[in-house]
Coordinates of C-alpha atoms and ligand atoms in Angstrom, one line a residue:
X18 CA -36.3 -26.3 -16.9
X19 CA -34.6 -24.3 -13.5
X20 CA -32.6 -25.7 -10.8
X21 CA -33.1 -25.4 -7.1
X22 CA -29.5 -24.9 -5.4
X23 CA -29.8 -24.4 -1.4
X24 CA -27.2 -22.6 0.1
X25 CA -26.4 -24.2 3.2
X26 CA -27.0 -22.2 6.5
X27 CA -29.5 -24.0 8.7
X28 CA -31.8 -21.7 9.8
X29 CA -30.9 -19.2 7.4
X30 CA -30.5 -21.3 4.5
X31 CA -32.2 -19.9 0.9
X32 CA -33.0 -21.6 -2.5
X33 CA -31.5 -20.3 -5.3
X34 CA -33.3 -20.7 -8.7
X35 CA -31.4 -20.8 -12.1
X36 CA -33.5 -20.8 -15.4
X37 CA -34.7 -19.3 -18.1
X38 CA -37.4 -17.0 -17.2
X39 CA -37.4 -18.1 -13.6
X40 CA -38.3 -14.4 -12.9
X41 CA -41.9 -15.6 -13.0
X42 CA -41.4 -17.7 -9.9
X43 CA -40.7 -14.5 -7.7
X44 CA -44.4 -14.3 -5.8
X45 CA -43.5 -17.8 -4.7
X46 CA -40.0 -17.6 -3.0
X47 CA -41.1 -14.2 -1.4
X48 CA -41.1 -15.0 2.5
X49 CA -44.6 -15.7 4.2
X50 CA -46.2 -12.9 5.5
X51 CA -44.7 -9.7 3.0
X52 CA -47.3 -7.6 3.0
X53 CA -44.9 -4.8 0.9
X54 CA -42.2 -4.1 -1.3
X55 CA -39.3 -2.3 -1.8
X56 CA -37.9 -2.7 -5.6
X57 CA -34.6 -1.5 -6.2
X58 CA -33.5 -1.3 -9.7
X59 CA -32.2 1.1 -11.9
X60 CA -33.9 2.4 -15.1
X61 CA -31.8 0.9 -17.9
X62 CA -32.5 -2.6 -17.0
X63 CA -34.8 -3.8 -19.2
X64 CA -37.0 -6.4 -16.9
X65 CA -39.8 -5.9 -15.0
X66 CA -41.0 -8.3 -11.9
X67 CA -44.1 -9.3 -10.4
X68 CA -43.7 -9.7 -6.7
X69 CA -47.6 -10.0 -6.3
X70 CA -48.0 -7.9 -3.6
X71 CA -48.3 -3.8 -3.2
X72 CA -44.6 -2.6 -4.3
X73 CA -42.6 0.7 -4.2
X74 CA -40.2 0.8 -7.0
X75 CA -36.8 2.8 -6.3
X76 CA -34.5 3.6 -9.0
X77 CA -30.5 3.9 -8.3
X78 CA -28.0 5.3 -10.4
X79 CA -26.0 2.8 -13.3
X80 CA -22.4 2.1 -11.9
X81 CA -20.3 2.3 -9.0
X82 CA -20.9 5.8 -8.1
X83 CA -24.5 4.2 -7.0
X84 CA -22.4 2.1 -4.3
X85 CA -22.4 5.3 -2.4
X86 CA -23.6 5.9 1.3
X87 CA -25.5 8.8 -0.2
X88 CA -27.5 6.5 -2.3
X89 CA -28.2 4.5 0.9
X90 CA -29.6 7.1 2.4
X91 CA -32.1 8.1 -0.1
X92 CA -33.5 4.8 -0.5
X93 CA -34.0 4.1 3.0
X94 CA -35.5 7.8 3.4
X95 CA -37.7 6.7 0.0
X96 CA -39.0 3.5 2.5
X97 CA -39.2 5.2 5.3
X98 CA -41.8 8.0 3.7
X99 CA -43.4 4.6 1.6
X100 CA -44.0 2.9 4.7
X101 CA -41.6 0.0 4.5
X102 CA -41.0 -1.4 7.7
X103 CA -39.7 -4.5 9.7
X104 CA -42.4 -7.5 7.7
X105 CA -41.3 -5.7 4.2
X106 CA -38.9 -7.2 1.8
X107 CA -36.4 -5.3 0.3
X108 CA -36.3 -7.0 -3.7
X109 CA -33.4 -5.8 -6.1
X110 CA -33.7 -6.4 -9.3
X111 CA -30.6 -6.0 -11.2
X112 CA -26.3 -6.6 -11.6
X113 CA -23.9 -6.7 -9.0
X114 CA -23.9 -2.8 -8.1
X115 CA -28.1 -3.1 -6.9
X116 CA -27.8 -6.2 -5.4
X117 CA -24.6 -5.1 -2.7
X118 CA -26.6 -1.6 -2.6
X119 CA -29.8 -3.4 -1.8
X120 CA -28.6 -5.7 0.0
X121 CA -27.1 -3.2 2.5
X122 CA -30.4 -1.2 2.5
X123 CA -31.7 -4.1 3.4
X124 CA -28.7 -5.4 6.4
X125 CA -28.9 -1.6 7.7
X126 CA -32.9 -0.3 7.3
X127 CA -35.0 -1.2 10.8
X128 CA -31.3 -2.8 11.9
X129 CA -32.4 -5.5 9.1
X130 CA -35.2 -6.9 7.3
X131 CA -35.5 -9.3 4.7
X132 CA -34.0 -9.5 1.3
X133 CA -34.7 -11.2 -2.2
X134 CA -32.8 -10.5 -5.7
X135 CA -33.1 -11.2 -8.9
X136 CA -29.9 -11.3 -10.5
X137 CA -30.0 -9.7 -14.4
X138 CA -26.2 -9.9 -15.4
X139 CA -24.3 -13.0 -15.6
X140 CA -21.4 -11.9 -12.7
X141 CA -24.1 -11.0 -10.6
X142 CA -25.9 -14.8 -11.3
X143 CA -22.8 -16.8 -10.7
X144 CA -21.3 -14.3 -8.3
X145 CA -22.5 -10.8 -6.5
X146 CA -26.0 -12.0 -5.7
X147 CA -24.9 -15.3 -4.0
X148 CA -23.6 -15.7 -0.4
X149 CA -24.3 -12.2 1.8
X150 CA -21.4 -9.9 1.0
X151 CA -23.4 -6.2 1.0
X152 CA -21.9 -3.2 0.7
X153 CA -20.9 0.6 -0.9
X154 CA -18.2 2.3 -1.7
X155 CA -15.8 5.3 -0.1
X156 CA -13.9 7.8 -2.0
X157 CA -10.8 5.6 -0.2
X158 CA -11.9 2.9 -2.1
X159 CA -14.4 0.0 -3.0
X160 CA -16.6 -1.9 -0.7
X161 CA -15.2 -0.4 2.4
X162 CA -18.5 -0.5 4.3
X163 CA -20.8 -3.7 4.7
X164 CA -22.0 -6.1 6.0
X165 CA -22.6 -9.9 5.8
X166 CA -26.5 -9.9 5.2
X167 CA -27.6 -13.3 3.6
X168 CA -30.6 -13.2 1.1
X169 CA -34.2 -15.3 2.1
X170 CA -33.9 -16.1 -2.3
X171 CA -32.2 -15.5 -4.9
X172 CA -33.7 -15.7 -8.7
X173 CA -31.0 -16.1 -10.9
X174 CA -33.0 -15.9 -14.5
X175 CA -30.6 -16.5 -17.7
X176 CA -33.3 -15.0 -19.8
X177 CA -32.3 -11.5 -18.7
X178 CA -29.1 -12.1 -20.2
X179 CA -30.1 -11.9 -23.9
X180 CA -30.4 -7.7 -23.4
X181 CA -26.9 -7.7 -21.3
X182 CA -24.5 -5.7 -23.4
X183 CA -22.0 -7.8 -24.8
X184 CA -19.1 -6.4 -22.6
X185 CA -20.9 -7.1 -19.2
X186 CA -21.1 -10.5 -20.9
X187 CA -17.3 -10.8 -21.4
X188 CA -16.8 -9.4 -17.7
X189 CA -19.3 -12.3 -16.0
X190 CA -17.7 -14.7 -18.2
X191 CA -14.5 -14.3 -16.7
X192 CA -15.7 -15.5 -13.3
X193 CA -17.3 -18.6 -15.1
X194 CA -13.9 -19.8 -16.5
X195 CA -12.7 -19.3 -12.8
X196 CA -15.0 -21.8 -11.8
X197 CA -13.8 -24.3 -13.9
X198 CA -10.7 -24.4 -11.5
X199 CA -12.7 -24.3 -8.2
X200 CA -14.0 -28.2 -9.3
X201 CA -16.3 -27.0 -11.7
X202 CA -14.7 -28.9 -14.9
X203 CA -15.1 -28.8 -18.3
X204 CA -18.1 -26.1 -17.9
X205 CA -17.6 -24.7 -21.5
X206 CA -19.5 -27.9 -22.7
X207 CA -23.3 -26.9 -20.7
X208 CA -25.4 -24.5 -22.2
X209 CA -25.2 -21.4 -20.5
X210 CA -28.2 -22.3 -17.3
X211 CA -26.0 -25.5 -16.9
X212 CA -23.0 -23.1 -16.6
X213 CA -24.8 -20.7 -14.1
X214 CA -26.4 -23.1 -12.5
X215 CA -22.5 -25.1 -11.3
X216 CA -21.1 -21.6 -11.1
X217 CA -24.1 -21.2 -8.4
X218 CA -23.7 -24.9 -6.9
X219 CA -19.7 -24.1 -6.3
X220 CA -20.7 -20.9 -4.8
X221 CA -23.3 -21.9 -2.3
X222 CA -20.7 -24.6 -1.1
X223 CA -18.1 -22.9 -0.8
X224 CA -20.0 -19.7 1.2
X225 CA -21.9 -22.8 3.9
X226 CA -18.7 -23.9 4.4
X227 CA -17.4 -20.6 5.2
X228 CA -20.0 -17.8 5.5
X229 CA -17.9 -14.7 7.2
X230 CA -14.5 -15.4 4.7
X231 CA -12.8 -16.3 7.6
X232 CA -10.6 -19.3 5.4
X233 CA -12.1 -21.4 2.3
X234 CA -13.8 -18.4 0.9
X235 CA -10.6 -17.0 -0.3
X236 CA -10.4 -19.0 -3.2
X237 CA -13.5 -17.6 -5.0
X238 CA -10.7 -14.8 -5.5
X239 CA -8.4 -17.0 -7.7
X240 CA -7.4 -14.7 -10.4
X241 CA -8.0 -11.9 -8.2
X242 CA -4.8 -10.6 -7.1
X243 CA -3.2 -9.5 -10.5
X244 CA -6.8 -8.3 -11.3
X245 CA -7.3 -6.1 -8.6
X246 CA -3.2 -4.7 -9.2
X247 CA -4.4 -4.0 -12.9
X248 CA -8.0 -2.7 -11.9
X249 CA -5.8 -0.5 -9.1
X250 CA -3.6 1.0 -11.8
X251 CA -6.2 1.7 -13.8
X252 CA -6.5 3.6 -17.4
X253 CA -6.9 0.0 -18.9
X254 CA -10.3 -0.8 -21.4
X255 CA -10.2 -3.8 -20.0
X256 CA -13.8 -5.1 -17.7
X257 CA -13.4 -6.9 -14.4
X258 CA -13.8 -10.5 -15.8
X259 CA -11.3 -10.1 -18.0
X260 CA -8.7 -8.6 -15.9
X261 CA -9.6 -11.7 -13.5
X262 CA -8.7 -14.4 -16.6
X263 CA -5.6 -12.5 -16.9
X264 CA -5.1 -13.3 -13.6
X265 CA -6.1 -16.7 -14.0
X266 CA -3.2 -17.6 -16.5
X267 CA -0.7 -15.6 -14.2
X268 CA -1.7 -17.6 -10.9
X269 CA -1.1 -21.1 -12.9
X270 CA 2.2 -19.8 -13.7
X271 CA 3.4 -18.8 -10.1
X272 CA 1.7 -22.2 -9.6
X273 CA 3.9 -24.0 -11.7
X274 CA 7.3 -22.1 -10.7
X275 CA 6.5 -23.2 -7.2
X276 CA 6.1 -26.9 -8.3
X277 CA 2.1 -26.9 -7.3
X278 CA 1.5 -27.7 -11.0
X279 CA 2.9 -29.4 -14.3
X280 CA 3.0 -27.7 -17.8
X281 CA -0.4 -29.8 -18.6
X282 CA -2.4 -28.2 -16.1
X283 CA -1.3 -24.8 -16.7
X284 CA -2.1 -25.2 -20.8
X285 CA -5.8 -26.6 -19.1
X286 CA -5.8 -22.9 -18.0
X287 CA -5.0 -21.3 -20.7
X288 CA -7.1 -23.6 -23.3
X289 CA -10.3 -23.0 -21.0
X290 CA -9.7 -19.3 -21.0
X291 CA -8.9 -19.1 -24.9
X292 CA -12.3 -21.4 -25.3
X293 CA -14.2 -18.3 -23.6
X294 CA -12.2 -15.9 -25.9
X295 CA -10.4 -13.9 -22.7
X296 CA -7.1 -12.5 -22.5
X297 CA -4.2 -13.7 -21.2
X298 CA -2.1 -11.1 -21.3
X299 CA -1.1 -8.0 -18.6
X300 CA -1.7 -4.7 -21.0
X301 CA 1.6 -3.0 -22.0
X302 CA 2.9 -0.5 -19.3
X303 CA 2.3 -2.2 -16.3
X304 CA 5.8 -2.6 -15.0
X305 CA 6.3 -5.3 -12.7
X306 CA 7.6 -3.3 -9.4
X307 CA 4.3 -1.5 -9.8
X308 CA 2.1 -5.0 -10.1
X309 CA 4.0 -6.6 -7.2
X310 CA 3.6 -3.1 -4.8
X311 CA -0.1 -3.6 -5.3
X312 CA 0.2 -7.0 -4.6
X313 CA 0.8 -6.5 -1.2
X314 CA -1.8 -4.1 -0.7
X315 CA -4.6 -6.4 -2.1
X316 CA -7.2 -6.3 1.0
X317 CA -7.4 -9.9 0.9
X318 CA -3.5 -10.4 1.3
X319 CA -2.8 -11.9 4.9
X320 CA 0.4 -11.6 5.4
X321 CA 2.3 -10.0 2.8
X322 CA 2.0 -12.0 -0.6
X323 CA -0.7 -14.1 -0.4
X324 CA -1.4 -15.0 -3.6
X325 CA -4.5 -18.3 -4.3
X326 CA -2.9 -20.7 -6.5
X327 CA -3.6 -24.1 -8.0
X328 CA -2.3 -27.2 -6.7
X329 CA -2.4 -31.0 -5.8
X330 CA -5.3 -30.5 -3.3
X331 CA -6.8 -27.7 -5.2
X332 CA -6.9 -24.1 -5.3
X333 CA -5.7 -22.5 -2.0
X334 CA -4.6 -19.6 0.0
X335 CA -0.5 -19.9 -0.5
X336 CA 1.5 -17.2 1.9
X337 CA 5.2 -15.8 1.4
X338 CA 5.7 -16.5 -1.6
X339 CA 9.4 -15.1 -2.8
X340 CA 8.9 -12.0 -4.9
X341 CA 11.5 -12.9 -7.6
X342 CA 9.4 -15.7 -8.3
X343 CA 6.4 -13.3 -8.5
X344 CA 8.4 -11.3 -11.2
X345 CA 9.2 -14.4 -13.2
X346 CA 6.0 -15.0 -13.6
X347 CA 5.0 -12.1 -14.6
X348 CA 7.0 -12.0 -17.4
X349 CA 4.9 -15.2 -19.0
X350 CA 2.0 -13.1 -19.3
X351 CA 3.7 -10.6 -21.2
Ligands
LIG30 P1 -23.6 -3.7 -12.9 O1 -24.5 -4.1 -11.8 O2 -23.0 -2.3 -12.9 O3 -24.3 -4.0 -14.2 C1 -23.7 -3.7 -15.5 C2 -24.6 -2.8 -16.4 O4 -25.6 -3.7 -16.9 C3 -25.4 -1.7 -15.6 O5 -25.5 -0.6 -16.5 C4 -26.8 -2.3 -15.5 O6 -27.8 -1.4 -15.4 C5 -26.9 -3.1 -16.7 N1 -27.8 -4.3 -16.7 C6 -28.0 -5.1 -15.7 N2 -28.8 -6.2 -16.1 C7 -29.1 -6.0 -17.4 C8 -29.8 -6.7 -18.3 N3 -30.3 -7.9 -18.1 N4 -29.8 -6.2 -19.6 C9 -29.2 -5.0 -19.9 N5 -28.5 -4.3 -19.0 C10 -28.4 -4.8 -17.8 O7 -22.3 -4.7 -13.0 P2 -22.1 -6.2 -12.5 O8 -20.9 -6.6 -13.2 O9 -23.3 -7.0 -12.5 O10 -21.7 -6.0 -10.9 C11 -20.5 -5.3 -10.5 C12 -20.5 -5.1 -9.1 O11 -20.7 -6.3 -8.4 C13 -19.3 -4.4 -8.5 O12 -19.6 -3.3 -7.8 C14 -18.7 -5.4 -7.6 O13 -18.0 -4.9 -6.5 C15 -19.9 -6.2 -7.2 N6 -19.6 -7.6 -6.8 C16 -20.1 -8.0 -5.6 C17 -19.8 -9.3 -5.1 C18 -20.4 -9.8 -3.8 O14 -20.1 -10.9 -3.4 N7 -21.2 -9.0 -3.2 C19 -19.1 -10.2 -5.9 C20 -18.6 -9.7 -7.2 C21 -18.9 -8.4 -7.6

């Protein structure tokens, strides 16, 4: 059983396939015409593909110090001396980190040719791989160069899951309760290709209806704000997903102080996040004049605190928003 979710963009519109062992169907969504491959992955992940034509497989460093320019370079001099050119498809087969490297590679090499992925970790599935945002790093800090490159397919294959280490688990999982606050529902009920697969259907709606982030898009970062403060400060075991639920139960607060929700919806949040077993809390030592500072220098602030909060038309963008209620709020996830 897989599911066939279209992402929207008329003439650049692209199927994406949830399912166990979906990997299979690869030679199929390829676009006509591929003649070659370029496979990026990196050596730990466990899976191998069949694209069912001649391929080049290019290994990348684990982690975010593979989102590096440097690493760009050497795959596109790897295709270059392989061959690749403009017909080729560039295929990455991997998490979050190969799919924005290869999809850059792919946005940048011959000014652009085309790209599948195969998505292997669960934030990559219900996240990374969906919806054209490609990019690296800079030593000034993360996805600072990019570029909006959409995928022709994307296989999202919840077999590849089993081997994920249970802490890249608990990080993906984290976006999944997000969902449930973008319309997704009680999502904890599916099994866990039902889960992906309404993570996915959110996601491809929400990216048609706003491709370059100019507006809508903004609320795939619910939770983000306090995670990205937390993930700025750093020194803190804690994995993206769960710094986002954390997140999650401080936004419904900051909702509820500014009268967007009642007590009921913001125990909704914090019963779906318990039900994935993610925390709630902001680690000890975080004071709160630090957290609010790197409020306002969240990338995706637009003017000053801009936080996405719940509310009677759903989640949204919500601007100047009095700090002292910021603070307050902090204090409930202490
Ligand atoms: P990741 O890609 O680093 O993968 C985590 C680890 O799991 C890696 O060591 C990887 O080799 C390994 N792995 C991957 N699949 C595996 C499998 N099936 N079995 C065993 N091991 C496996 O981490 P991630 O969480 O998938 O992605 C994080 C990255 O995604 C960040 O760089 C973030 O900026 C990016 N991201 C991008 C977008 C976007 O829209 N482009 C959205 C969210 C996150």
């Amino acid at each position: 059983m897989s599911d066939l979710i279209d992402v929207d963009l008329g003439d650049r519109s692209y199927p994406v396939l949830v399912g166990h062992g979906v990997r299979s169907e690869l030679a199929t969504v390829l676009p006509d015409g591929v003649r070659r491959v370029a496979l990026i992955t990196q050596a730990h992940i466990p899976w191998t593909v069949d694209p069912g034509v001649d391929h080049e497989v290019i290994t990348i460093p684990d982690g975010e110090a593979a989102k590096s320019l440097t690493v760009v370079e050497d795959v596109c001099r790897q295709m270059a001396r392989s061959g690749i050119t403009r017909g080729d498809v560039v295929l990455g087969v991997g998490g979050g980190v190969v799919t924005d490297v290869a999809g850059f590679v792919a946005a940048v090499y011959h000014r652009g040719i085309r790209f599948v992925s195969v998505a292997t970790t669960l934030l990559a599935q219900v996240d990374a791989a969906i919806g054209g945002k490609t990019g690296v790093n800079l030593p000034e800090g993360k996805n600072l160069i990019g570029a909006f490159w959409q995928p022709s397919a994307v296989l999202c294959d919840t077999e590849t899951l089993a081997t994920l280490p249970p802490s890249e688990f608990r990080s993906g999982i984290g976006e999944v309760a997000k969902y449930h606050f973008l319309g997704g529902g009680a999502l904890d009920a599916l099994d866990l290709p039902a889960q992906v697969a309404a993570c996915v259907r959110i996601k491809a709606e929400v990216v048609a209806a706003d491709e370059l982030e100019g507006g809508r898009r903004a609320i795939l970062n619910y939770g983000h704000t306090l995670a990205h403060a937390i993930e700025t400060a750093g020194g803190y075991d804690l994995r993206h997903g769960e710094a986002v639920a954390i997140g999650i139960a401080y936004a419904a607060e900051v909702a509820r102080r500014l009268g967007r929700i009642d007590d009921e919806r913001v125990a909704e949040h914090r019963r779906v996040l318990a039900a994935y077993d993610l925390p709630m809390m902001i680690p000890a030592g975080l004071g709160d004049e630090e957290l609010v500072a790197l409020f306002a220098h969240d990338k995706k602030s637009i003017d000053g605190l801009t936080l996405v909060l719940d509310g009677p038309e759903g989640v949204q963008p919500v601007s100047g928003i009095d700090p002292s209620v910021l603070v307050e709020s902090l204090a409930a996830v202490r």
